[in-house]
Amino acid sequence: MATPRNIEKMASIDAQLRLLAPRKVSDDDKLVEYDALLLDRFLDILQDLHGEDIRQTVQDCYELSAEYEGELKPEKLEELGNMLTGLDAGDSIVIAKSFSHMLNLANLAEEVQIAYRRRVKLLK
């Protein structure tokens, strides 16, 4: 005899992120916070699929690229280049795809923020 399954409705990712975003920040700032939460969740999934070493490498590359973008110090770019050229082919593909996904998530969060601002502006 087959046992009946309890199918629970899962809340949307947006609803889950709203619960995680601090209540003290403005709605507009929450959208920026969503970007960070999406990236954290992505890194958690990446770790589950490929291990902690890949997650750490992606995080290190992300931080180095952000430091280079902010400071424009050639040594940061060289450090990033050395890190990337030291990877084997399989890991470099995973890292490249991870960056692509992370940039897509950031773009999505930005588009949501722009749409939200437009909506607020129209309601005024």
Tab-separated table of C-alpha atoms in Angstrom:
chain	number	residue	atom	x	y	z
A	1	MET	CA	0.000	0.000	0.000
A	2	ALA	CA	1.442	3.362	-1.001
A	3	THR	CA	1.800	5.899	1.750
A	4	PRO	CA	0.411	9.374	1.082
A	5	ARG	CA	3.009	12.097	0.788
A	6	ASN	CA	2.767	15.367	2.607
A	7	ILE	CA	3.491	17.953	-0.010
A	8	GLU	CA	4.337	21.258	1.564
A	9	LYS	CA	4.306	24.401	-0.448
A	10	MET	CA	7.753	25.918	-0.457
A	11	ALA	CA	8.047	29.665	-0.020
A	12	SER	CA	9.651	31.485	-2.906
A	13	ILE	CA	13.324	32.347	-2.744
A	14	ASP	CA	12.270	35.999	-2.574
A	15	ALA	CA	10.177	35.312	0.527
A	16	GLN	CA	13.075	33.458	2.134
A	17	LEU	CA	15.462	36.303	1.352
A	18	ARG	CA	13.038	38.853	2.799
A	19	LEU	CA	13.128	36.977	6.078
A	20	LEU	CA	16.921	37.013	6.087
A	21	ALA	CA	17.308	40.704	5.227
A	22	PRO	CA	17.445	42.918	8.314
A	23	ARG	CA	14.238	44.809	9.059
A	24	LYS	CA	16.085	47.981	10.033
A	25	VAL	CA	17.242	48.812	6.514
A	26	SER	CA	15.112	50.532	3.879
A	27	ASP	CA	13.349	48.477	1.230
A	28	ASP	CA	15.753	49.851	-1.365
A	29	ASP	CA	18.747	48.778	0.725
A	30	LYS	CA	17.185	45.348	1.233
A	31	LEU	CA	17.453	44.812	-2.494
A	32	VAL	CA	21.196	45.402	-2.272
A	33	GLU	CA	21.265	42.970	0.640
A	34	TYR	CA	19.487	40.395	-1.575
A	35	ASP	CA	22.471	40.478	-3.918
A	36	ALA	CA	24.795	39.485	-1.084
A	37	LEU	CA	22.369	36.807	0.088
A	38	LEU	CA	22.042	35.393	-3.432
A	39	LEU	CA	25.821	35.207	-3.739
A	40	ASP	CA	26.120	33.514	-0.342
A	41	ARG	CA	23.462	30.991	-1.275
A	42	PHE	CA	25.177	30.381	-4.622
A	43	LEU	CA	28.496	29.774	-2.854
A	44	ASP	CA	26.782	27.313	-0.493
A	45	ILE	CA	25.408	25.393	-3.481
A	46	LEU	CA	28.809	25.515	-5.169
A	47	GLN	CA	30.390	24.056	-2.027
A	48	ASP	CA	27.794	21.274	-1.893
A	49	LEU	CA	28.487	20.365	-5.523
A	50	HIS	CA	32.250	20.870	-5.810
A	51	GLY	CA	33.656	21.051	-2.292
A	52	GLU	CA	35.010	23.658	0.060
A	53	ASP	CA	38.275	24.170	-1.861
A	54	ILE	CA	36.462	25.363	-4.999
A	55	ARG	CA	34.213	27.616	-2.935
A	56	GLN	CA	37.246	29.156	-1.243
A	57	THR	CA	39.032	29.641	-4.563
A	58	VAL	CA	35.971	31.372	-6.047
A	59	GLN	CA	35.690	33.589	-2.968
A	60	ASP	CA	39.394	34.441	-3.079
A	61	CYS	CA	39.219	35.308	-6.784
A	62	TYR	CA	36.100	37.396	-6.210
A	63	GLU	CA	37.735	39.310	-3.364
A	64	LEU	CA	40.957	39.860	-5.316
A	65	SER	CA	39.055	41.136	-8.334
A	66	ALA	CA	37.052	43.500	-6.108
A	67	GLU	CA	40.262	44.754	-4.486
A	68	TYR	CA	41.831	45.330	-7.891
A	69	GLU	CA	38.732	47.152	-9.122
A	70	GLY	CA	38.736	49.398	-6.055
A	71	GLU	CA	42.454	50.125	-5.772
A	72	LEU	CA	43.764	49.491	-9.320
A	73	LYS	CA	46.956	48.035	-7.869
A	74	PRO	CA	48.789	45.918	-10.466
A	75	GLU	CA	49.977	43.467	-7.798
A	76	LYS	CA	46.342	42.485	-7.069
A	77	LEU	CA	45.795	41.740	-10.752
A	78	GLU	CA	49.038	39.757	-10.877
A	79	GLU	CA	48.010	37.794	-7.766
A	80	LEU	CA	44.648	37.029	-9.357
A	81	GLY	CA	46.348	35.974	-12.597
A	82	ASN	CA	48.724	33.673	-10.731
A	83	MET	CA	45.831	32.109	-8.852
A	84	LEU	CA	43.890	31.468	-12.057
A	85	THR	CA	46.824	30.140	-14.081
A	86	GLY	CA	47.658	27.738	-11.258
A	87	LEU	CA	44.322	25.934	-11.606
A	88	ASP	CA	43.895	22.706	-13.519
A	89	ALA	CA	41.581	22.735	-16.551
A	90	GLY	CA	38.555	21.285	-14.757
A	91	ASP	CA	38.749	23.699	-11.850
A	92	SER	CA	39.266	26.679	-14.146
A	93	ILE	CA	36.048	25.804	-16.002
A	94	VAL	CA	34.131	25.596	-12.716
A	95	ILE	CA	35.623	28.931	-11.581
A	96	ALA	CA	34.761	30.641	-14.885
A	97	LYS	CA	31.198	29.316	-14.823
A	98	SER	CA	30.864	30.364	-11.191
A	99	PHE	CA	31.878	33.923	-12.026
A	100	SER	CA	29.381	33.949	-14.878
A	101	HIS	CA	26.595	32.833	-12.539
A	102	MET	CA	27.632	35.324	-9.851
A	103	LEU	CA	27.593	38.190	-12.347
A	104	ASN	CA	24.164	37.097	-13.597
A	105	LEU	CA	22.852	37.077	-10.027
A	106	ALA	CA	24.263	40.554	-9.422
A	107	ASN	CA	22.660	41.796	-12.649
A	108	LEU	CA	19.315	40.300	-11.657
A	109	ALA	CA	19.458	41.948	-8.245
A	110	GLU	CA	20.292	45.269	-9.904
A	111	GLU	CA	17.385	44.918	-12.356
A	112	VAL	CA	15.004	44.204	-9.481
A	113	GLN	CA	16.293	47.269	-7.664
A	114	ILE	CA	15.817	49.461	-10.755
A	115	ALA	CA	12.274	48.128	-11.252
A	116	TYR	CA	11.494	48.712	-7.578
A	117	ARG	CA	12.747	52.306	-7.747
A	118	ARG	CA	10.690	52.899	-10.897
A	119	ARG	CA	7.575	51.551	-9.220
A	120	VAL	CA	8.110	53.695	-6.127
A	121	LYS	CA	8.661	56.754	-8.308
A	122	LEU	CA	5.426	56.111	-10.243
A	123	LEU	CA	3.449	55.708	-7.024
A	124	LYS	CA	4.547	59.122	-5.744
